[in-house]
Short mmCIF file of N, CA, C and O in Angstrom, two decimals:
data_model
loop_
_atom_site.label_atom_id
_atom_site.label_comp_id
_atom_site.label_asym_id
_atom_site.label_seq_id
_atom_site.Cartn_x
_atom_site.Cartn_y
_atom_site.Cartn_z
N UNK A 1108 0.84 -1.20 0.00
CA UNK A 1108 0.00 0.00 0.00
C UNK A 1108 0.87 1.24 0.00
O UNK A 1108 2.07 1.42 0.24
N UNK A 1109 -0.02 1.97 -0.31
CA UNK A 1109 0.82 3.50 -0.25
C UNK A 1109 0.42 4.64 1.08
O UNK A 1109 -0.04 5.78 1.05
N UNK A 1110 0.81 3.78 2.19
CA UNK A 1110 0.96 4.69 3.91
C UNK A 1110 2.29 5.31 3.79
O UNK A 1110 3.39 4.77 3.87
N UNK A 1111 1.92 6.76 3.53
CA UNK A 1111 2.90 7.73 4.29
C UNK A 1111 2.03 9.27 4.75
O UNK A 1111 1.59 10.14 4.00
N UNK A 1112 2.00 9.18 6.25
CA UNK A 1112 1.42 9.89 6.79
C UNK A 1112 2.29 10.98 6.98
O UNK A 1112 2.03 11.37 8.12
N UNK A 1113 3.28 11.78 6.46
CA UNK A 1113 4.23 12.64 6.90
C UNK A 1113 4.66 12.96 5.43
O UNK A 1113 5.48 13.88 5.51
N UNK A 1114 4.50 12.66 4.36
CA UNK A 1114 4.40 13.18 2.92
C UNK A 1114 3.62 14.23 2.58
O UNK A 1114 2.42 14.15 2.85
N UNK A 1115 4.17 15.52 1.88
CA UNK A 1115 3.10 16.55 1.53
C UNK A 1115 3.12 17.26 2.80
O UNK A 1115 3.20 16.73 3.91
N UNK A 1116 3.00 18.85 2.50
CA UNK A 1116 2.76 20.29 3.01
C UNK A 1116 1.39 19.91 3.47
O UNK A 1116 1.21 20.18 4.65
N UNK A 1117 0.30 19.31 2.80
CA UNK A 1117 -0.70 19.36 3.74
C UNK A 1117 -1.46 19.20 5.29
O UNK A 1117 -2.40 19.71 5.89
N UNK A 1118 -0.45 18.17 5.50
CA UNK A 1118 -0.82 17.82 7.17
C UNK A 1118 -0.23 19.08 8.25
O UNK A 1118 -0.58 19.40 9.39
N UNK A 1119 1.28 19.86 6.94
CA UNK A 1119 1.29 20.81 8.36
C UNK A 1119 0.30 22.15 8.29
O UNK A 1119 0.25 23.11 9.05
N UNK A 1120 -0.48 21.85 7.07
CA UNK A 1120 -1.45 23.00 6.81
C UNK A 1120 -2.51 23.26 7.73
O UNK A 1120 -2.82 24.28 8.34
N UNK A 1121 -3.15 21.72 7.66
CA UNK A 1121 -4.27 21.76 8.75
C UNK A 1121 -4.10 21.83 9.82
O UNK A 1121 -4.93 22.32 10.59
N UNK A 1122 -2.73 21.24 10.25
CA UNK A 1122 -2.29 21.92 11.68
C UNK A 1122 -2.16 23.14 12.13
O UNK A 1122 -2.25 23.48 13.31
N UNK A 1123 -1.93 23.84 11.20
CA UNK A 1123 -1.55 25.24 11.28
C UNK A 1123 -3.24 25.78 11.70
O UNK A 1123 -3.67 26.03 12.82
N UNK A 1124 -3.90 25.82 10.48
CA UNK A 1124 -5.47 26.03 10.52
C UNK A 1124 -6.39 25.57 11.45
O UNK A 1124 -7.49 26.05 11.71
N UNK A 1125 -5.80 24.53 11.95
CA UNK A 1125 -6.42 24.58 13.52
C UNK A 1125 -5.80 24.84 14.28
O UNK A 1125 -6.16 24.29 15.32
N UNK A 1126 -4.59 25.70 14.45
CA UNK A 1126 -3.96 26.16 15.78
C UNK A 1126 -4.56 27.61 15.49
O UNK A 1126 -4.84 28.45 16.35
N UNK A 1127 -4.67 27.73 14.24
CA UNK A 1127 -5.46 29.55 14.34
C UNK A 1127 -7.17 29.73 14.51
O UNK A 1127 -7.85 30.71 14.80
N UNK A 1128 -7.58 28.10 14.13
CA UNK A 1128 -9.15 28.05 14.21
C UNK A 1128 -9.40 26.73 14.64
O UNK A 1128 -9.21 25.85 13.79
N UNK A 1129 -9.88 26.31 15.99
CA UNK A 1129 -9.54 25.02 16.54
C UNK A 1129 -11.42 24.64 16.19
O UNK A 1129 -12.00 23.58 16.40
N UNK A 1130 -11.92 25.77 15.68
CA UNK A 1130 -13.35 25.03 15.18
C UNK A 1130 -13.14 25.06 13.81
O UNK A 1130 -14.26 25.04 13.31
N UNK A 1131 -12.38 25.09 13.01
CA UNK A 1131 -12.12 24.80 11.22
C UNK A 1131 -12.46 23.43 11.11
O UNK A 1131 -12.19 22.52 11.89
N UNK A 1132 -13.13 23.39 9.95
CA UNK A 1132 -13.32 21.75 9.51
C UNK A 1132 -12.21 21.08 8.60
O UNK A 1132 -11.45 21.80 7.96
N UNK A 1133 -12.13 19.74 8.53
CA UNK A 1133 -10.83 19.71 7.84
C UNK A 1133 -12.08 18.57 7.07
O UNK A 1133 -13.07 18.06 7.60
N UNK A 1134 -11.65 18.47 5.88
CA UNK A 1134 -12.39 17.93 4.67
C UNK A 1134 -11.61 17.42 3.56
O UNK A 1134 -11.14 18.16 2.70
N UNK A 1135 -11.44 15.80 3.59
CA UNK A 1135 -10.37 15.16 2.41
C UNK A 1135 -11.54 14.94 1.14
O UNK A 1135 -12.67 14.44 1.08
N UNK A 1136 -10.67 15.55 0.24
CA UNK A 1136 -11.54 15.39 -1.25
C UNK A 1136 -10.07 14.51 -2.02
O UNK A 1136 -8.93 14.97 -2.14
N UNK A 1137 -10.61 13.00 -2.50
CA UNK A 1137 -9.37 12.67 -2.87
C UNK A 1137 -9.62 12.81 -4.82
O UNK A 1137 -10.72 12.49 -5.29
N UNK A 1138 -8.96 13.10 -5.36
CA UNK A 1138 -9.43 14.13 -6.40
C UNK A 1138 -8.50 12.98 -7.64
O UNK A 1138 -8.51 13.35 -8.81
N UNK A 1139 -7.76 11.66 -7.28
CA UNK A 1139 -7.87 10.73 -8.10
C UNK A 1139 -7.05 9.85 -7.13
O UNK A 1139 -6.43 10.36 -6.20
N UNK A 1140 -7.06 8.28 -7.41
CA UNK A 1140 -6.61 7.10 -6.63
C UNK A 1140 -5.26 6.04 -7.10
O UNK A 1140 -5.02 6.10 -8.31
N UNK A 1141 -4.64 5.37 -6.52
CA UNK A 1141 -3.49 4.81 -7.05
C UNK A 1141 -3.96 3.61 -7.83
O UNK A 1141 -4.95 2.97 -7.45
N UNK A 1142 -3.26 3.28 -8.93
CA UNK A 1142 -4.25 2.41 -9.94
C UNK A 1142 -4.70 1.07 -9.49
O UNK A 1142 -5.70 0.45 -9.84
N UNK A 1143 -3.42 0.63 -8.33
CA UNK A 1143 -3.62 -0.54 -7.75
C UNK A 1143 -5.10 -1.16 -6.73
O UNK A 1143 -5.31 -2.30 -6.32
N UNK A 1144 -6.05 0.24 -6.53
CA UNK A 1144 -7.18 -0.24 -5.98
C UNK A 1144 -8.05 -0.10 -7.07
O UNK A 1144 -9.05 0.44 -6.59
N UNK A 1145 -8.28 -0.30 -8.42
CA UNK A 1145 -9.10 -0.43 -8.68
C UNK A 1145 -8.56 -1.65 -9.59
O UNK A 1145 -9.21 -2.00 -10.57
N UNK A 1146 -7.37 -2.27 -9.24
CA UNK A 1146 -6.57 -3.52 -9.66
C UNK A 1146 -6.50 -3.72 -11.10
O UNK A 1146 -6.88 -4.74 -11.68
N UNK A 1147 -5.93 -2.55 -11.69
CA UNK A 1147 -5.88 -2.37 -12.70
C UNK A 1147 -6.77 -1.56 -13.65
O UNK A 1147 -6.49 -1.13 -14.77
N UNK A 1148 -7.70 -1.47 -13.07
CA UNK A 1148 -8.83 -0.96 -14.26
C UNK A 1148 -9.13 0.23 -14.30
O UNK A 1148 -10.21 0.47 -14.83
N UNK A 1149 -8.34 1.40 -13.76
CA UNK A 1149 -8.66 3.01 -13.52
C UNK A 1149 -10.00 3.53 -12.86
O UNK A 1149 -10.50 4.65 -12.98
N UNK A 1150 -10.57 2.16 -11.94
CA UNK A 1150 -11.99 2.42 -11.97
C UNK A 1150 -12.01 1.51 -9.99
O UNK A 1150 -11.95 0.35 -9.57
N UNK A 1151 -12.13 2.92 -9.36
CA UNK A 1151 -11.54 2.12 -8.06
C UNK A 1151 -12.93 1.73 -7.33
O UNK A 1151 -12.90 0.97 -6.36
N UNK A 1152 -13.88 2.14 -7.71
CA UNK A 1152 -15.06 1.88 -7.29
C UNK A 1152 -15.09 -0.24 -7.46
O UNK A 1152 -15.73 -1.03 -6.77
N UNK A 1153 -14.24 -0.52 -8.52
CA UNK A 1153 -14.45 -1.98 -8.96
C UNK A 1153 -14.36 -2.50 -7.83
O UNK A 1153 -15.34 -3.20 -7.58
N UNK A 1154 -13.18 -2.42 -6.59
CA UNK A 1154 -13.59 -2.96 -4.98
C UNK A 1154 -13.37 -1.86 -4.29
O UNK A 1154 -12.36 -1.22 -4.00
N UNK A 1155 -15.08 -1.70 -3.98
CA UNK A 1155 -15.15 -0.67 -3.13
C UNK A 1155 -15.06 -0.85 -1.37
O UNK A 1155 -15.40 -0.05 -0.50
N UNK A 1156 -14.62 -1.83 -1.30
CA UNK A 1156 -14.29 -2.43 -0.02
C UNK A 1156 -12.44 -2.26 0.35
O UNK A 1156 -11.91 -2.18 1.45
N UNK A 1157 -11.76 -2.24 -1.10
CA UNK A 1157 -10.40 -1.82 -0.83
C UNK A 1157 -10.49 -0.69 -0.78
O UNK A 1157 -10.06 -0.14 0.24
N UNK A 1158 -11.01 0.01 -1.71
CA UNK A 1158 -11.14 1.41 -1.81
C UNK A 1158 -11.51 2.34 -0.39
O UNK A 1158 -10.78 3.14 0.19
N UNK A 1159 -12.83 1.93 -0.09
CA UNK A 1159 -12.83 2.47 1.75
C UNK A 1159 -12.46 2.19 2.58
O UNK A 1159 -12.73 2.75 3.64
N UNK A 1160 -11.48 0.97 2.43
CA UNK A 1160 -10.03 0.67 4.07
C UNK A 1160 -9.07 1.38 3.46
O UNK A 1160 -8.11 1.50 4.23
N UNK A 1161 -8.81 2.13 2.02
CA UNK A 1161 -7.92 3.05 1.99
C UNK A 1161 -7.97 4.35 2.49
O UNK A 1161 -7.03 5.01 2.95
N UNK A 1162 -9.43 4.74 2.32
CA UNK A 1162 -9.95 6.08 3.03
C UNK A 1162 -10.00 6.05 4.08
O UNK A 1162 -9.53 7.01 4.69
N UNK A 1163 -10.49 5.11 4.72
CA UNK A 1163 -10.24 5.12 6.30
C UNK A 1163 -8.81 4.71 6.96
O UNK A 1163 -8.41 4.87 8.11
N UNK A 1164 -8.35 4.28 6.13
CA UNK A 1164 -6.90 3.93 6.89
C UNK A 1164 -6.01 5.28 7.07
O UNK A 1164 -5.00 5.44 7.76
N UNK A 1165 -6.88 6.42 6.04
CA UNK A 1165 -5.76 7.68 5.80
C UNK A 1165 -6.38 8.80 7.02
O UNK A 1165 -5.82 9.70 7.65
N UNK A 1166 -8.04 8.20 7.04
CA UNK A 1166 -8.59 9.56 7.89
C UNK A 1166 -8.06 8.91 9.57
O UNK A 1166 -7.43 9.70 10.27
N UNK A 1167 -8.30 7.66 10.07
CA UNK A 1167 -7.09 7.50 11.10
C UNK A 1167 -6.23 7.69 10.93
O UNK A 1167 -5.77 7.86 12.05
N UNK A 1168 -5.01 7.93 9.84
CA UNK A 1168 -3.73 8.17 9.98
C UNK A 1168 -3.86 9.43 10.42
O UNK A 1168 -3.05 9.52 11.34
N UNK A 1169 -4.32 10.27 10.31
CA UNK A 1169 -4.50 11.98 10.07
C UNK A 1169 -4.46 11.90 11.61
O UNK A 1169 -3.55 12.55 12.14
N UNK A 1170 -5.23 11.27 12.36
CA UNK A 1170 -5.69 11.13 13.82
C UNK A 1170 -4.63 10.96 14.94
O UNK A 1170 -4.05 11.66 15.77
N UNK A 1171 -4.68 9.70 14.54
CA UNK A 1171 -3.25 8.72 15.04
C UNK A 1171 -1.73 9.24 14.92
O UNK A 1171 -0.79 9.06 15.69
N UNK A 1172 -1.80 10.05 13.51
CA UNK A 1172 -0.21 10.16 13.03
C UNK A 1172 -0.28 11.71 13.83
O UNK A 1172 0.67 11.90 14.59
N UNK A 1173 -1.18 12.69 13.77
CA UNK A 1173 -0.81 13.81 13.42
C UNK A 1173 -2.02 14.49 14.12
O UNK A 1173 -2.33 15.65 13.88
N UNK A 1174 -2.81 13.54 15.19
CA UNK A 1174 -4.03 14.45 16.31
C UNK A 1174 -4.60 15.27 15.26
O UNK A 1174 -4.39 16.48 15.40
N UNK A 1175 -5.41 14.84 14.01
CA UNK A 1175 -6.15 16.01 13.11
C UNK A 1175 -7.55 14.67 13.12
O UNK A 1175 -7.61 13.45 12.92
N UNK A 1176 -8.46 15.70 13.44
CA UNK A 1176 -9.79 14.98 13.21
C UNK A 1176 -10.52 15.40 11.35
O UNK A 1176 -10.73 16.48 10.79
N UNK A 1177 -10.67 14.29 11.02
CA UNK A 1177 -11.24 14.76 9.76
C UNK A 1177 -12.74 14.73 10.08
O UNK A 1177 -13.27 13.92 10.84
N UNK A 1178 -13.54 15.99 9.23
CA UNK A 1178 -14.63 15.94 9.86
C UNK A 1178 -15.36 15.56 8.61
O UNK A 1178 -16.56 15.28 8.72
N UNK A 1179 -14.83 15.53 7.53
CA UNK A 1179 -15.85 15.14 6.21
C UNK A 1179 -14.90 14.33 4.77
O UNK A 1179 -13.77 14.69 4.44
N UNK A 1180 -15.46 13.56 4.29
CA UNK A 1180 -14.65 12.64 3.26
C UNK A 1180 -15.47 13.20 2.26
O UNK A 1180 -16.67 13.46 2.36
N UNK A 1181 -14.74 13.35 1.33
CA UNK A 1181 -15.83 13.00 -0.35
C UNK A 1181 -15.27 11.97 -1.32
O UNK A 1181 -14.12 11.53 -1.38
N UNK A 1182 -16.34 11.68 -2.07
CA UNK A 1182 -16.23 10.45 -2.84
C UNK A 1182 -14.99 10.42 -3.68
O UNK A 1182 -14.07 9.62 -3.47
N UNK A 1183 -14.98 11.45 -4.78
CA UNK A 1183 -14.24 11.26 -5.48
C UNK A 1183 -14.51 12.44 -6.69
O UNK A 1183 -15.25 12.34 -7.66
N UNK A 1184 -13.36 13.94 -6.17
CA UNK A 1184 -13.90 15.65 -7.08
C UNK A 1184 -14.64 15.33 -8.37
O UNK A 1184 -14.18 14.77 -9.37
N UNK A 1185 -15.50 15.66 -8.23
CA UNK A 1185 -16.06 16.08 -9.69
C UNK A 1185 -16.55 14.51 -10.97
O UNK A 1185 -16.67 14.59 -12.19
N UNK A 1186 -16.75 13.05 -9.93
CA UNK A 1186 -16.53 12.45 -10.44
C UNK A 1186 -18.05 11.24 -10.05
O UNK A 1186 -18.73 11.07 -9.04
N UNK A 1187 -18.07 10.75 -11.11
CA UNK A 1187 -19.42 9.53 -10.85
C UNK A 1187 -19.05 9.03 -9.64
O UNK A 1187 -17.92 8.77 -9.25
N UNK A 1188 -20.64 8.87 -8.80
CA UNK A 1188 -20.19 8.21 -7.24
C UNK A 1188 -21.29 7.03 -7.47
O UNK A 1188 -22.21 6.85 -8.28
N UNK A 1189 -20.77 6.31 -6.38
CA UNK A 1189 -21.30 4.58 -6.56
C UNK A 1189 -21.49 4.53 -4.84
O UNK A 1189 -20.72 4.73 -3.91
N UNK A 1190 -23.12 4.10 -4.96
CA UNK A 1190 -23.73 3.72 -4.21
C UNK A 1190 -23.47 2.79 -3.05
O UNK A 1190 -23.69 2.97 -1.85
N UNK A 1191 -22.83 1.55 -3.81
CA UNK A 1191 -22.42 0.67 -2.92
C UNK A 1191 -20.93 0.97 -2.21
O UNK A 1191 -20.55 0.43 -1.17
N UNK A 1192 -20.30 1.78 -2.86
CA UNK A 1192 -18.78 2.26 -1.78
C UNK A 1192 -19.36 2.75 -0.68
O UNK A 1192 -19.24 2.33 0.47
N UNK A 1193 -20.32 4.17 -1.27
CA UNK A 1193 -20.56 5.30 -0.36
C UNK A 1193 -21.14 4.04 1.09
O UNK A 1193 -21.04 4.47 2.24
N UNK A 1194 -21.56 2.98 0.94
CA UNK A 1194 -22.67 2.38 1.91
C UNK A 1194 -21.48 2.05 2.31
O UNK A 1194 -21.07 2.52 3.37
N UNK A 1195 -20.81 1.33 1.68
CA UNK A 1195 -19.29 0.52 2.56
C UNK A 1195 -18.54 1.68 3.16
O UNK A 1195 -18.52 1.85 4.38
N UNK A 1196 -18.07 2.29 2.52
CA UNK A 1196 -17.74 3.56 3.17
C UNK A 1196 -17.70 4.47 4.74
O UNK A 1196 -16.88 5.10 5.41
N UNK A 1197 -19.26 4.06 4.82
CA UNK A 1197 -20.32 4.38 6.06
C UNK A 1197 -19.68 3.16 6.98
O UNK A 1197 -18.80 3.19 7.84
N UNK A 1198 -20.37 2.21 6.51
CA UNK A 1198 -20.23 1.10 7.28
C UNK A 1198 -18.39 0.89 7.92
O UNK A 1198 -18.21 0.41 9.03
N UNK A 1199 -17.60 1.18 7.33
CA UNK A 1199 -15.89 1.37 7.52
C UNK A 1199 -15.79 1.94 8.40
O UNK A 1199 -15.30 1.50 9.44
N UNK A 1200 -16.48 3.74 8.16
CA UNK A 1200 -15.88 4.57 9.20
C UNK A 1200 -16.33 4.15 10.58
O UNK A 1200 -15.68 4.27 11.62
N UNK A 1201 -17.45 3.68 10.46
CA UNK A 1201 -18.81 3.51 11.76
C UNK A 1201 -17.40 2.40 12.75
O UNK A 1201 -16.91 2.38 13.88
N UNK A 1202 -17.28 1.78 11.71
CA UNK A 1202 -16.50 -0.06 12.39
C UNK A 1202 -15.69 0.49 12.74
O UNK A 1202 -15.15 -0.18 13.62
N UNK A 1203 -14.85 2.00 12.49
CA UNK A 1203 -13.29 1.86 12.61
C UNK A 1203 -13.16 3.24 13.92
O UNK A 1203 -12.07 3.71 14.26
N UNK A 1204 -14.63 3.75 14.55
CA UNK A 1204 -14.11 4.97 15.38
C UNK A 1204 -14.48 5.79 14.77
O UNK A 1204 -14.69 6.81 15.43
N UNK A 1205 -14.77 5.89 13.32
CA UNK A 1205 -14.90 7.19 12.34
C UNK A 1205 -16.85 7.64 12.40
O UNK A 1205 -17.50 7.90 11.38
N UNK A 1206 -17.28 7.64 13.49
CA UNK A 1206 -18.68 7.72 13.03
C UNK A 1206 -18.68 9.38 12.80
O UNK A 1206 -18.89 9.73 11.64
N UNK A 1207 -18.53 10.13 13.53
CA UNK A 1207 -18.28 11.69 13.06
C UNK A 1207 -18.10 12.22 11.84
O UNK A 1207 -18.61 13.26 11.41
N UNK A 1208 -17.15 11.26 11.11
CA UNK A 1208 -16.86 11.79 9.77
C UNK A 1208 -17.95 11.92 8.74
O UNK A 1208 -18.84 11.07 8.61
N UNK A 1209 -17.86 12.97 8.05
CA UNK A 1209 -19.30 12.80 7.42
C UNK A 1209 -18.98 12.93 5.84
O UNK A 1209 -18.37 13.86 5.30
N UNK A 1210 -19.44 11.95 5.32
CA UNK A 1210 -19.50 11.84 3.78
C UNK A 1210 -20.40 13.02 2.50
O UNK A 1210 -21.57 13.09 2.13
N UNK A 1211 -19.30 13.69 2.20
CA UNK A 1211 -19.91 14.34 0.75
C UNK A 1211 -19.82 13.60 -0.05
O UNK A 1211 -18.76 13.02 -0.29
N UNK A 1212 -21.03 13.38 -0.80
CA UNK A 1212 -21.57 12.19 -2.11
C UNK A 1212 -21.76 13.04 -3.50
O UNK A 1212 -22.82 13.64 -3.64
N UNK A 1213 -21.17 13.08 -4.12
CA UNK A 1213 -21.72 13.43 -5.48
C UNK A 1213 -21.91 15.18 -6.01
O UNK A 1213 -22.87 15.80 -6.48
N UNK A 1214 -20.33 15.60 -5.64
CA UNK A 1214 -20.31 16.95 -5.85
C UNK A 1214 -20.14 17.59 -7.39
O UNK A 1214 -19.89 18.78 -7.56
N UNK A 1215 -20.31 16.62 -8.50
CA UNK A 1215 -21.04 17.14 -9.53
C UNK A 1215 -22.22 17.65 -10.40
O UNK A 1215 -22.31 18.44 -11.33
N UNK A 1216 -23.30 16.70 -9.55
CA UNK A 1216 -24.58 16.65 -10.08
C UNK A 1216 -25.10 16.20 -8.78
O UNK A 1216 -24.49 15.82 -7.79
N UNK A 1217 -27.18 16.44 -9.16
CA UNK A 1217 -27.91 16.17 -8.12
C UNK A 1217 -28.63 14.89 -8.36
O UNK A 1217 -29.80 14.54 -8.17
N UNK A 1218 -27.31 14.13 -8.94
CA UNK A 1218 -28.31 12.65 -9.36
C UNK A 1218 -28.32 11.65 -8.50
O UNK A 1218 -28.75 10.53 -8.79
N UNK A 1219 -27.80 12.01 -7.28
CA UNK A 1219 -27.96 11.12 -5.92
C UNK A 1219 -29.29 11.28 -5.35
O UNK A 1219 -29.99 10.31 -5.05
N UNK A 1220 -29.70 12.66 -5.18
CA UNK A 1220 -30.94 12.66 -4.26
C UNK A 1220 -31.86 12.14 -5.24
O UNK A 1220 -32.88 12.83 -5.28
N UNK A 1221 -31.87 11.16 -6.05
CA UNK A 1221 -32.48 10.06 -6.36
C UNK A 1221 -32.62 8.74 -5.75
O UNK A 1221 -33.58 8.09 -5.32
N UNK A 1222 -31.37 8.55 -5.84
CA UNK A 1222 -30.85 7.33 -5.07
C UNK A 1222 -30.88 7.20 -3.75
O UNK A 1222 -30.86 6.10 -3.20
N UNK A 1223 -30.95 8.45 -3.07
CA UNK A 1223 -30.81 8.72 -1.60
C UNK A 1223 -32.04 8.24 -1.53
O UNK A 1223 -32.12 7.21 -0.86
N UNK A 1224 -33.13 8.65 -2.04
CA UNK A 1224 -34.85 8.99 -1.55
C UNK A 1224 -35.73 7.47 -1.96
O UNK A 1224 -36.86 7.06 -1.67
N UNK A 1225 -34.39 6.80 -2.91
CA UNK A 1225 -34.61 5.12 -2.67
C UNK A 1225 -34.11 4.11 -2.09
O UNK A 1225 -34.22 2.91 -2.35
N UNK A 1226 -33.32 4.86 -0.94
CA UNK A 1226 -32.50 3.96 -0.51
C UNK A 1226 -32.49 4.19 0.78
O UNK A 1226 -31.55 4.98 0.73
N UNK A 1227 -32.80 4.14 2.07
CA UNK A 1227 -32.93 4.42 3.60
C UNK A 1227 -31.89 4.46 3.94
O UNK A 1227 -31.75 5.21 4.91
N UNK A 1228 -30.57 3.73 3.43
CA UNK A 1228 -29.13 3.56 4.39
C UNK A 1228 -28.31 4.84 3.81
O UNK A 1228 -27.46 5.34 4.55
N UNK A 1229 -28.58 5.50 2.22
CA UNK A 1229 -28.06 6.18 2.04
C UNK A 1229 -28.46 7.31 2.86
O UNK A 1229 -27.86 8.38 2.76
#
């Protein structure tokens, strides 16, 4: 896997942003994925069960590595979201300590609150 919690200007960003605003939200938008979770196929939704022990393995790292609470995940910028991650997803953070974290679904279009209004778990 690809764990490095101390890679990238960002972690000392949000540190910073909450030492000047200890109510700031911190919000991971992962805006594309390493090819190996979608096991070849550029399409990581294919196991969306690897795919959300990667997200959650990073929003505990944030925790664990570096005392930063993430307060919101999104699916994936600007990009088709899949139903059954977002549920696994839920179900990950809930199992792993992460119930706080709260999932943004589908920040391109409003073609979820379809799916939402058929679906109770969404």
């Amino acid at each position: 896997t690809d764990e490095n919690y101390h890679r990238g200007y960002e972690w000392w960003l949000m540190k910073q942003a909450k030492s000047r605003n200890a109510a700031i939200k911190l919000y991971g938008l992962p805006w594309d994925f390493p090819a190996w979770l979608g096991n070849g196929t550029r399409n990581p939704y294919s196991d969306p069960f690897r795919l959300a022990s990667y997200i959650v393995k990073w929003v505990k790292g944030a925790k664990d590595v570096h005392g930063l609470t993430i307060d919101y995940v999104g699916i994936w910028n600007e990009r088709q979201y899949d139903v059954t991650y977002i549920k696994v997803l839920r179900k990950m953070l809930d199992d792993n300590g992460c119930q706080a974290t709260r999932i943004v679904a589908a920040d391109g279009t409003w073609d979820i609150v379809k799916d939402i209004t058929l679906d109770a778990v969404l």
